[in-house]
Coordinates of C-alpha atoms and ligand atoms in Angstrom, one line a residue:
M1 CA 0.0 -0.1 0.1
T2 CA 1.5 3.4 -1.2
V3 CA 2.1 5.7 1.8
S4 CA -0.2 8.8 1.5
L5 CA 1.8 12.0 0.4
T6 CA 0.8 14.0 3.4
A7 CA 1.8 11.0 5.6
R8 CA 5.6 11.2 4.4
P9 CA 8.3 12.5 6.8
A10 CA 9.6 15.1 4.2
W11 CA 5.9 16.5 3.9
A12 CA 5.5 17.0 7.7
A13 CA 9.1 18.7 7.6
L14 CA 8.1 20.9 4.8
Q15 CA 4.7 21.8 6.5
A16 CA 6.8 22.9 9.6
H17 CA 9.3 24.7 7.5
Y18 CA 6.5 26.6 5.7
A19 CA 5.3 28.0 9.1
K20 CA 8.6 29.9 9.1
A21 CA 9.1 30.4 5.3
R22 CA 5.7 32.1 4.7
D23 CA 7.2 35.1 6.4
W24 CA 10.4 35.4 4.4
H25 CA 10.9 38.1 2.0
L26 CA 13.3 37.6 -0.8
R27 CA 14.8 41.1 0.0
Q28 CA 15.7 39.5 3.3
L29 CA 17.0 36.4 1.8
F30 CA 19.2 38.1 -0.7
T31 CA 20.7 40.3 1.9
T32 CA 21.5 37.6 4.4
D33 CA 22.8 35.2 1.6
P34 CA 24.1 37.3 -1.3
G35 CA 25.5 34.2 -2.7
R36 CA 22.3 32.6 -3.4
G37 CA 22.0 34.4 -6.8
D38 CA 25.0 32.1 -8.2
R39 CA 24.4 29.2 -6.0
F40 CA 20.6 28.4 -6.7
T41 CA 21.3 28.0 -10.6
A42 CA 21.7 24.9 -12.6
E43 CA 22.5 24.5 -16.4
A44 CA 22.0 21.5 -18.6
A45 CA 21.6 20.9 -22.3
G46 CA 22.3 24.5 -22.9
I47 CA 19.5 25.9 -21.0
F48 CA 20.5 27.9 -17.9
L49 CA 18.0 28.2 -14.8
D50 CA 18.2 30.8 -12.1
Y51 CA 15.8 29.7 -9.6
S52 CA 17.3 32.0 -6.8
K53 CA 14.3 34.3 -7.0
N54 CA 12.2 31.9 -5.1
R55 CA 11.1 31.6 -1.7
I56 CA 13.5 29.1 -0.5
T57 CA 16.6 28.5 1.4
D58 CA 19.1 25.6 1.3
E59 CA 17.0 23.8 3.9
T60 CA 14.0 24.2 1.8
F61 CA 15.5 22.8 -1.4
G62 CA 17.1 19.9 0.8
L63 CA 13.5 19.1 2.1
L64 CA 11.9 19.3 -1.5
L65 CA 14.8 16.9 -2.8
Q66 CA 14.1 14.6 0.1
L67 CA 10.4 14.6 -0.5
A68 CA 11.3 13.5 -4.4
T69 CA 13.3 10.8 -2.9
E70 CA 10.5 9.6 -0.4
C71 CA 8.0 9.6 -3.5
G72 CA 10.2 7.3 -5.4
L73 CA 10.7 9.7 -8.2
K74 CA 13.9 7.9 -9.6
D75 CA 12.0 4.6 -9.8
R76 CA 9.3 6.3 -11.5
I77 CA 11.5 7.8 -14.0
D78 CA 13.0 4.4 -14.7
A79 CA 9.8 3.0 -15.1
M80 CA 8.7 5.6 -17.7
F81 CA 11.9 5.2 -19.8
R82 CA 11.7 1.4 -19.6
G83 CA 8.0 1.3 -20.8
D84 CA 6.3 0.0 -17.8
R85 CA 2.5 0.7 -18.1
I86 CA 2.5 3.6 -15.7
N87 CA -0.6 5.1 -17.4
V88 CA -2.6 2.6 -15.1
T89 CA -6.1 3.8 -16.1
E90 CA -5.6 3.0 -19.5
N91 CA -3.0 0.2 -18.9
R92 CA -0.5 1.8 -21.4
S93 CA 3.1 2.4 -21.5
V94 CA 4.1 6.0 -21.7
L95 CA 7.0 6.3 -24.2
H96 CA 7.1 9.9 -25.9
T97 CA 10.8 9.5 -25.1
A98 CA 11.1 6.7 -27.6
L99 CA 10.0 9.0 -30.3
R100 CA 13.3 10.9 -29.8
A101 CA 15.6 8.0 -29.2
P102 CA 18.6 7.5 -31.6
R103 CA 18.4 5.1 -34.4
G104 CA 20.0 2.0 -33.0
A105 CA 18.8 2.5 -29.5
S106 CA 16.6 -0.3 -27.9
I107 CA 13.3 0.1 -26.0
V108 CA 11.4 -3.0 -25.8
V109 CA 7.6 -2.9 -25.4
D110 CA 5.7 -6.2 -25.2
G111 CA 8.8 -8.2 -26.3
K112 CA 9.2 -5.8 -29.2
N113 CA 12.1 -3.0 -29.9
V114 CA 9.8 -0.2 -30.9
V115 CA 12.8 2.2 -32.0
P116 CA 13.3 0.7 -35.5
E117 CA 9.5 1.3 -36.2
V118 CA 9.7 5.0 -35.0
H119 CA 12.6 5.5 -37.3
E120 CA 10.9 3.7 -40.1
V121 CA 7.8 6.3 -39.8
L122 CA 10.2 9.3 -39.6
D123 CA 11.8 8.0 -42.7
R124 CA 8.6 7.9 -44.5
M125 CA 7.5 11.1 -43.3
G126 CA 10.8 12.6 -44.4
S127 CA 10.8 11.3 -48.0
F128 CA 7.2 12.8 -48.0
A129 CA 8.2 15.9 -46.8
D130 CA 10.9 16.3 -49.2
R131 CA 8.6 15.5 -52.0
I132 CA 6.1 18.3 -51.0
R133 CA 8.9 20.9 -50.4
S134 CA 10.6 20.2 -53.6
G135 CA 7.4 20.4 -55.6
A136 CA 7.8 16.5 -56.6
W137 CA 4.3 15.6 -55.3
T138 CA 1.7 17.1 -57.3
G139 CA -2.0 17.5 -56.9
H140 CA -4.8 16.4 -58.8
T141 CA -4.2 18.9 -61.7
G142 CA -0.4 18.6 -61.8
K143 CA 0.3 21.6 -59.5
P144 CA 2.7 21.4 -56.7
V145 CA 1.4 21.8 -53.2
K146 CA 1.6 25.4 -51.9
N147 CA -0.7 25.1 -48.8
V148 CA -0.6 22.7 -46.0
V149 CA -3.7 22.6 -43.9
N150 CA -3.4 20.3 -40.6
I151 CA -6.8 19.3 -39.3
G152 CA -6.7 18.1 -35.6
I153 CA -7.6 19.3 -32.2
G154 CA -6.2 19.1 -28.7
G155 CA -2.8 17.0 -28.9
S156 CA -3.3 16.6 -32.6
D157 CA -3.1 20.7 -33.1
L158 CA -1.4 22.6 -30.2
G159 CA 1.8 20.8 -30.7
P160 CA 1.9 21.4 -34.6
V161 CA 0.8 25.1 -34.3
M162 CA 3.1 25.9 -31.5
A163 CA 6.0 24.4 -33.3
Y164 CA 5.3 26.0 -36.6
E165 CA 5.0 29.5 -35.0
A166 CA 8.2 28.8 -32.9
L167 CA 10.4 27.5 -35.9
R168 CA 8.8 29.9 -38.5
Y169 CA 12.3 31.4 -39.0
Y170 CA 13.4 28.0 -40.3
S171 CA 10.3 27.2 -42.4
A172 CA 10.1 26.8 -46.2
R173 CA 8.5 30.3 -47.0
G174 CA 7.2 29.5 -50.2
L175 CA 4.6 27.1 -48.3
T176 CA 1.6 28.4 -46.4
F177 CA 0.5 26.6 -43.3
R178 CA -2.8 26.7 -41.7
F179 CA -4.4 24.9 -38.6
V180 CA -8.0 24.1 -38.4
S181 CA -9.1 22.6 -35.1
N182 CA -12.4 24.1 -33.9
V183 CA -15.6 22.6 -35.0
D184 CA -16.9 26.1 -35.5
G185 CA -17.3 26.2 -39.1
T186 CA -15.7 29.7 -39.1
D187 CA -12.2 28.1 -38.4
F188 CA -12.3 26.1 -41.6
V189 CA -13.8 28.8 -43.8
E190 CA -11.2 31.4 -42.7
A191 CA -8.6 29.0 -43.0
T192 CA -9.2 28.2 -46.5
R193 CA -11.0 31.1 -48.1
D194 CA -8.0 32.3 -50.1
L195 CA -6.6 29.0 -51.0
D196 CA -6.5 27.3 -54.2
A197 CA -7.8 23.7 -53.9
A198 CA -5.5 22.4 -56.7
E199 CA -2.4 23.5 -54.5
T200 CA -3.7 22.4 -51.1
L201 CA -2.7 19.5 -49.0
F202 CA -4.7 18.4 -46.0
I203 CA -3.2 16.5 -43.3
V204 CA -5.9 14.9 -41.1
S205 CA -4.3 14.4 -37.7
S206 CA -6.1 12.3 -35.1
K207 CA -4.8 9.5 -33.1
T208 CA -8.2 7.8 -32.9
F209 CA -9.8 9.1 -36.2
T210 CA -13.1 9.4 -34.7
T211 CA -13.0 12.9 -32.9
L212 CA -16.0 14.7 -33.7
E213 CA -14.2 18.0 -34.4
T214 CA -11.8 16.6 -36.5
M215 CA -13.7 14.1 -38.4
T216 CA -16.4 16.9 -39.2
N217 CA -13.6 19.4 -40.6
A218 CA -12.0 16.6 -42.6
R219 CA -15.5 15.9 -44.3
T220 CA -15.9 19.5 -44.9
A221 CA -12.6 19.8 -46.4
R222 CA -13.3 16.8 -48.6
D223 CA -16.4 18.5 -49.8
W224 CA -14.6 22.1 -50.4
L225 CA -11.9 20.2 -52.4
L226 CA -14.3 18.3 -54.4
A227 CA -16.3 21.2 -55.1
S228 CA -13.4 22.7 -57.4
L229 CA -11.6 19.5 -58.4
T230 CA -14.7 17.5 -59.2
D231 CA -13.2 14.2 -59.1
D232 CA -13.1 11.6 -56.3
K233 CA -9.5 10.6 -57.3
A234 CA -8.3 14.0 -56.2
V235 CA -8.8 13.0 -52.6
A236 CA -5.7 10.7 -52.8
K237 CA -3.5 13.6 -53.8
H238 CA -4.7 16.1 -51.3
F239 CA -5.3 14.2 -48.4
V240 CA -2.9 12.3 -46.0
A241 CA -3.7 11.0 -42.6
V242 CA -1.6 10.9 -39.3
S243 CA -3.4 8.2 -37.0
T244 CA -3.2 5.0 -35.2
N245 CA -6.6 3.8 -36.6
A246 CA -5.9 2.2 -40.1
A247 CA -9.4 0.9 -40.6
E248 CA -11.0 4.5 -40.1
V249 CA -8.6 6.2 -42.2
T250 CA -9.4 3.6 -45.0
K251 CA -13.2 4.3 -44.4
F252 CA -12.7 8.0 -44.9
G253 CA -11.1 7.4 -48.3
I254 CA -7.4 8.0 -47.6
D255 CA -5.0 5.4 -49.0
T256 CA -3.2 3.7 -46.2
G257 CA -0.2 4.2 -48.4
N258 CA -0.5 8.0 -47.5
M259 CA -1.1 7.3 -43.7
F260 CA 1.7 8.0 -41.2
G261 CA 1.4 5.9 -38.0
F262 CA 2.1 6.0 -34.3
W263 CA 1.2 4.0 -31.3
D264 CA -1.1 3.8 -28.3
W265 CA 2.1 4.4 -26.0
V266 CA 2.1 8.0 -27.5
G267 CA -0.3 10.3 -25.5
G268 CA -1.9 13.1 -27.6
R269 CA -0.4 16.0 -25.7
Y270 CA 3.0 14.3 -25.9
S271 CA 2.8 13.5 -29.7
M272 CA 4.2 16.5 -31.5
D273 CA 7.3 14.9 -32.0
S274 CA 5.6 11.7 -33.6
A275 CA 3.9 11.7 -37.0
I276 CA 1.6 14.3 -35.6
G277 CA 4.4 16.6 -36.4
L278 CA 4.3 15.9 -40.1
S279 CA 3.3 19.7 -40.7
T280 CA 6.4 20.7 -38.7
M281 CA 8.5 18.4 -40.8
I282 CA 7.3 19.8 -44.1
A283 CA 7.9 23.4 -42.6
V284 CA 11.4 22.9 -41.4
G285 CA 12.4 20.0 -43.3
P286 CA 13.5 16.5 -42.3
A287 CA 17.1 17.6 -41.0
G288 CA 15.4 20.6 -38.9
F289 CA 12.8 17.9 -37.4
G290 CA 15.7 15.7 -36.7
E291 CA 17.5 18.4 -34.8
M292 CA 14.4 19.1 -32.8
L293 CA 14.2 15.3 -31.8
A294 CA 18.0 15.7 -30.9
G295 CA 17.2 18.4 -28.6
F296 CA 14.3 16.4 -26.9
H297 CA 16.6 13.3 -26.4
E298 CA 19.3 15.6 -24.9
M299 CA 17.0 16.7 -22.2
D300 CA 15.5 13.3 -21.8
E301 CA 19.0 12.1 -20.9
H302 CA 19.4 14.7 -18.6
F303 CA 16.2 14.2 -16.9
R304 CA 17.1 10.4 -16.5
T305 CA 20.8 10.6 -15.3
A306 CA 21.2 13.9 -13.6
P307 CA 21.2 13.9 -9.8
F308 CA 18.2 15.6 -8.6
E309 CA 19.9 18.6 -7.2
K310 CA 21.1 19.5 -10.6
N311 CA 18.2 18.2 -12.7
L312 CA 16.3 21.0 -14.3
P313 CA 12.9 19.4 -14.8
V314 CA 12.9 18.0 -11.0
I315 CA 13.9 21.4 -9.8
L316 CA 11.2 23.2 -11.9
G317 CA 8.5 20.4 -10.7
L318 CA 9.4 20.6 -7.0
L319 CA 9.3 24.3 -7.0
A320 CA 5.7 24.1 -8.5
V321 CA 4.8 21.5 -5.6
W322 CA 6.2 23.9 -3.2
Y323 CA 4.0 26.8 -4.1
A324 CA 0.9 24.8 -5.1
D325 CA 0.8 22.8 -1.7
F326 CA 2.4 25.0 1.0
F327 CA 1.8 28.8 -0.4
G328 CA -1.7 27.7 -1.9
S329 CA -0.9 29.3 -5.3
Q330 CA -3.2 28.4 -7.9
S331 CA -1.6 29.2 -11.0
V332 CA 1.9 29.8 -12.7
A333 CA 2.6 32.2 -15.4
V334 CA 4.9 31.2 -18.4
L335 CA 6.4 34.4 -19.9
P336 CA 8.3 33.7 -22.9
Y337 CA 10.3 36.7 -24.1
D338 CA 10.3 35.7 -27.9
Q339 CA 7.6 36.5 -30.4
Y340 CA 8.1 33.1 -32.1
L341 CA 7.2 31.5 -28.8
K342 CA 3.6 33.0 -28.9
R343 CA 1.7 29.8 -28.9
F344 CA 4.2 28.1 -26.2
P345 CA 1.7 29.1 -23.2
A346 CA -1.3 27.6 -25.0
Y347 CA 0.6 24.6 -25.6
L348 CA 1.9 24.3 -22.2
Q349 CA -1.7 24.8 -20.8
Q350 CA -2.8 21.5 -22.4
L351 CA 0.3 19.7 -21.5
T352 CA 0.4 20.7 -17.6
M353 CA -3.4 21.0 -17.0
E354 CA -4.5 17.9 -18.9
S355 CA -1.8 15.8 -17.3
N356 CA -2.1 17.0 -13.8
G357 CA -5.5 18.0 -13.5
K358 CA -6.5 15.1 -11.4
R359 CA -8.2 14.7 -8.1
V360 CA -7.5 10.9 -7.1
T361 CA -4.2 9.1 -6.6
L362 CA -2.9 6.2 -8.9
G363 CA -4.7 4.0 -6.4
G364 CA -8.0 5.8 -6.7
Q365 CA -8.1 7.7 -3.2
E366 CA -9.2 11.3 -3.3
V367 CA -6.0 13.5 -2.8
D368 CA -6.2 15.9 0.5
Y369 CA -3.6 18.4 -1.2
A370 CA -3.5 20.5 -4.1
T371 CA -2.5 19.0 -7.6
G372 CA -2.0 20.7 -10.9
P373 CA -1.9 24.5 -10.9
V374 CA -3.5 26.6 -13.9
Y375 CA -0.7 27.4 -16.2
W376 CA -1.3 30.5 -18.4
G377 CA 0.7 33.3 -20.0
E378 CA 1.4 35.4 -23.1
P379 CA 4.7 36.6 -24.7
G380 CA 6.6 39.5 -23.1
T381 CA 6.6 42.4 -23.3
N382 CA 2.9 42.3 -24.2
G383 CA 1.8 40.7 -20.9
Q384 CA 3.7 43.6 -19.1
H385 CA 1.0 46.0 -20.4
S386 CA -2.0 44.1 -19.4
F387 CA -2.1 41.4 -16.7
Y388 CA 1.3 41.9 -15.0
Q389 CA -0.4 44.3 -12.9
L390 CA -2.1 41.7 -11.0
I391 CA 1.0 39.7 -10.5
H392 CA 2.9 42.8 -9.1
Q393 CA 0.3 44.3 -6.7
G394 CA -2.7 41.8 -6.6
T395 CA -3.8 39.6 -3.9
N396 CA -2.9 36.3 -5.6
L397 CA 0.7 34.8 -5.4
I398 CA 1.6 33.8 -9.1
P399 CA 4.9 32.1 -9.6
C400 CA 6.4 33.2 -13.0
D401 CA 8.9 31.4 -15.5
F402 CA 10.6 33.9 -17.6
I403 CA 12.0 32.4 -20.8
G404 CA 14.6 34.5 -22.7
F405 CA 17.3 34.4 -25.3
T406 CA 20.7 35.7 -25.5
Q407 CA 20.8 35.9 -29.3
T408 CA 17.9 37.1 -31.4
L409 CA 17.0 35.7 -34.7
N410 CA 16.2 39.2 -36.1
P411 CA 18.9 41.4 -34.9
V412 CA 17.2 44.7 -35.8
E413 CA 18.8 47.1 -33.2
P414 CA 18.1 48.1 -30.6
H415 CA 15.1 45.8 -30.1
H416 CA 16.6 42.6 -28.4
D417 CA 18.6 44.6 -25.6
L418 CA 15.2 46.2 -24.8
L419 CA 13.4 42.9 -24.7
M420 CA 16.0 41.4 -22.5
A421 CA 16.0 44.6 -20.1
N422 CA 12.4 43.9 -19.6
V423 CA 12.9 40.2 -18.6
F424 CA 15.5 41.1 -16.0
A425 CA 13.6 44.4 -14.7
Q426 CA 10.4 42.4 -14.3
A427 CA 12.0 39.6 -12.3
E428 CA 13.8 42.0 -10.3
A429 CA 10.8 44.0 -9.7
L430 CA 8.6 41.0 -8.7
A431 CA 11.3 39.7 -6.2
F432 CA 12.2 43.1 -4.5
G433 CA 9.4 45.5 -5.0
K434 CA 9.4 48.9 -3.8
T435 CA 8.8 49.8 -0.1
A436 CA 6.7 52.6 1.1
D437 CA 9.8 54.6 2.3
E438 CA 11.3 54.3 -1.2
V439 CA 7.9 55.5 -2.7
K440 CA 8.1 58.5 -0.1
A441 CA 11.6 59.4 -0.8
E442 CA 10.6 59.9 -4.3
G443 CA 8.2 62.7 -3.2
V444 CA 5.2 60.8 -3.8
A445 CA 1.9 62.4 -2.0
A446 CA 1.2 60.6 1.2
A447 CA -2.3 59.5 -0.1
L448 CA -0.6 57.8 -3.0
V449 CA 2.0 55.9 -1.4
P450 CA 0.1 53.0 -0.6
H451 CA -1.1 52.7 -4.3
K452 CA 2.5 53.2 -5.5
T453 CA 4.2 50.6 -3.1
F454 CA 4.9 47.2 -4.3
P455 CA 5.2 44.7 -1.8
G456 CA 7.5 42.3 -4.0
N457 CA 8.3 38.8 -2.7
R458 CA 6.7 37.3 -5.9
P459 CA 9.0 34.4 -6.9
S460 CA 10.0 33.6 -10.5
N461 CA 12.6 31.3 -12.3
T462 CA 14.3 32.7 -15.4
L463 CA 15.4 30.4 -18.2
L464 CA 18.1 31.6 -20.4
L465 CA 18.9 30.0 -23.8
D466 CA 21.3 31.0 -26.5
R467 CA 19.1 31.0 -29.6
L468 CA 15.8 29.7 -30.6
T469 CA 16.5 26.7 -33.0
P470 CA 14.7 23.4 -33.5
T471 CA 17.2 21.8 -31.1
T472 CA 16.6 24.5 -28.4
L473 CA 12.7 24.2 -28.9
G474 CA 13.0 20.3 -28.4
K475 CA 15.0 20.8 -25.1
L476 CA 12.4 23.5 -23.7
I477 CA 9.3 21.1 -24.5
A478 CA 11.1 18.2 -22.9
L479 CA 12.1 20.3 -20.0
Y480 CA 8.4 21.1 -19.3
E481 CA 7.3 17.4 -20.0
H482 CA 9.5 16.2 -17.3
S483 CA 8.5 19.0 -14.8
V484 CA 5.0 18.0 -15.1
F485 CA 6.1 14.2 -14.7
T486 CA 7.9 15.1 -11.7
Q487 CA 4.8 17.0 -10.0
G488 CA 2.6 14.1 -11.0
A489 CA 5.0 11.5 -9.4
I490 CA 5.0 13.7 -6.2
W491 CA 1.3 13.7 -6.3
D492 CA 0.9 10.1 -6.8
I493 CA -1.5 10.8 -9.8
D494 CA -1.9 9.6 -13.4
S495 CA -0.5 12.3 -15.4
F496 CA -1.3 10.2 -18.5
D497 CA -4.9 9.8 -18.8
Q498 CA -7.6 12.5 -19.6
W499 CA -11.0 11.2 -18.6
G500 CA -12.4 14.8 -18.5
V501 CA -11.6 15.2 -22.2
E502 CA -13.1 11.7 -23.1
L503 CA -16.3 12.8 -21.2
G504 CA -16.4 15.9 -23.7
K505 CA -16.2 13.7 -26.5
V506 CA -19.5 11.7 -25.7
L507 CA -21.5 14.6 -23.9
A508 CA -22.1 16.5 -27.2
Q509 CA -22.9 13.6 -29.1
R510 CA -26.0 12.9 -27.1
I511 CA -27.4 16.4 -27.6
V512 CA -26.6 16.7 -31.3
P513 CA -29.8 14.7 -32.4
E514 CA -31.8 17.1 -30.1
L515 CA -30.9 19.8 -32.0
Q516 CA -31.1 18.5 -35.4
G517 CA -34.5 16.4 -35.3
A518 CA -37.4 18.0 -37.3
T519 CA -39.7 17.6 -34.3
E520 CA -38.6 18.1 -30.7
P521 CA -37.9 14.9 -28.9
A522 CA -38.6 14.4 -25.3
L523 CA -35.9 16.3 -23.6
K524 CA -34.7 14.6 -20.4
H525 CA -32.0 16.6 -19.1
D526 CA -32.3 19.1 -16.3
T527 CA -34.7 22.1 -16.6
S528 CA -32.1 24.7 -17.4
T529 CA -30.5 22.6 -20.2
N530 CA -34.0 21.5 -21.5
A531 CA -34.9 25.4 -21.7
L532 CA -31.7 26.2 -23.6
I533 CA -32.0 23.4 -26.1
R534 CA -35.7 24.7 -26.9
R535 CA -34.7 28.4 -27.0
Y536 CA -32.1 27.5 -29.6
R537 CA -34.2 25.1 -31.7
A538 CA -36.7 27.9 -31.9
A539 CA -34.5 30.7 -32.5
R540 CA -32.7 28.5 -35.3
R541 CA -35.6 27.8 -37.2
S542 CA -36.9 31.2 -37.0
G543 CA -33.4 32.9 -38.0
Ligands
G6Q601 C1 -4.1 14.6 -25.4 C2 -5.8 14.4 -25.5 C3 -6.6 15.1 -26.3 C4 -6.5 14.6 -28.0 C5 -7.6 15.2 -28.9 C6 -7.5 14.8 -30.2 O1 -3.7 14.1 -24.7 O2 -6.2 12.9 -25.5 O3 -6.4 16.5 -26.7 O4 -5.3 14.9 -28.6 O5 -8.9 15.0 -28.2 O6 -7.9 13.4 -30.1 P1 -7.6 12.3 -31.5 O7 -6.0 13.0 -31.9 O8 -7.8 11.1 -31.2 O9 -8.4 13.1 -32.6

């Protein structure tokens, strides 16, 4: 029987420790320990992490490391990399790390080494991507592909969109990339309104190939294509599929020769480096995609082998636990200071919240501690002109992750120094604030002093990387994947299932016929839902 988290000695010690820690101020922590700015740092795989502006001392850090040890984090990491079925509620292995294992590595699942299959798919993706990029693959009328539209949702969309935006600098500029996810017809219509069907390739990305949104969009895409190309044979030249479900792909009319597979041990939100990344590979080329996978792998190896006190994902994960469970922080802001990372917070929302938004342990017991916080954010400096106000002076404690690069990809003077000056200034201001005395000394009228006082003591991490490349992107994503894993291991939850998402997939299906039937069916919902359905039906018929 697993010991409950709150019964662990390190947990009790952390609780006692928190009774002191809650009154510390970062100002005082830096005054009494000026060396912490150098000491509370770690560097691996080209990522420098400064975690000194957190409300911790060496003792806190030691206790958090002890908690990780007591929770068996090392064994859990080994179990994941080995391919044990650690996704217990779906009885599946969790092997996204195999997707970036180098050719020649061996990871055995159910008696079979999966690495050769991974590379076989990567090779097929590579030759397909090359044909699209070179113009060798032609559409039904003989024209080369100019537009690539990925149709998918959730894990089959957010990774591809984020990676395309992040790596736009490296992408084939002669190709246009669009992403359709929402079942709202507007998404499809706006994404395709200026495209020529004869030059458009649709990638239907769906692990199950049964998801309502994706299949609806895929059927609409087929109708849209055939409306101008008027020959069913065109489908084979303009549609490819990424899926684990060959039977449904065939049923849709896509030749399985144009299907790229993956495996049930790849979770949706961990799949952007599988065939789900086909659009990314077409954008940056097979070599660029390979560099991204190498970046992922480097961080995997760091996570698997580095001692916890130097292990970046472990440190980030433990700090998240410290704030969520002891300070009661309910959210974490992720603030990338790079315009190319504009979709990174949205991607992280799914990764973190779908993984750790759980309320029972692996053994099915309801937890009596907080689990996954809300992750959110926007690129800097834009966020500074909107929600940072609340982080600086509001009543919530919101730990922040600042992400910056020393080199810019677009060296237009003086932008980059200004951008990075903001990263450092914000982290500094959040930590140290501005006292009432400092405000008074500026000659501010007494009535305004409380308004212009900044309490500070708002914790943050700063992640500094050299340059945004496919490799650094891979490292950054793997860093967060493994931080999420660390948090889930401490909380003793299944970070790899998503029953809430599955529920959403069936709920709407029940109501669809109630909206569409010519005569109103007997509605058996609650009175509120029944009334909303009736109002919608009436308005739809009269509008
Ligand atoms: C991810 C989730 C979910 C999933 C989508 C799309 O971990 O399972 O976001 O990716 O629901 O599912 P399909 O790829 O099966 O269409």
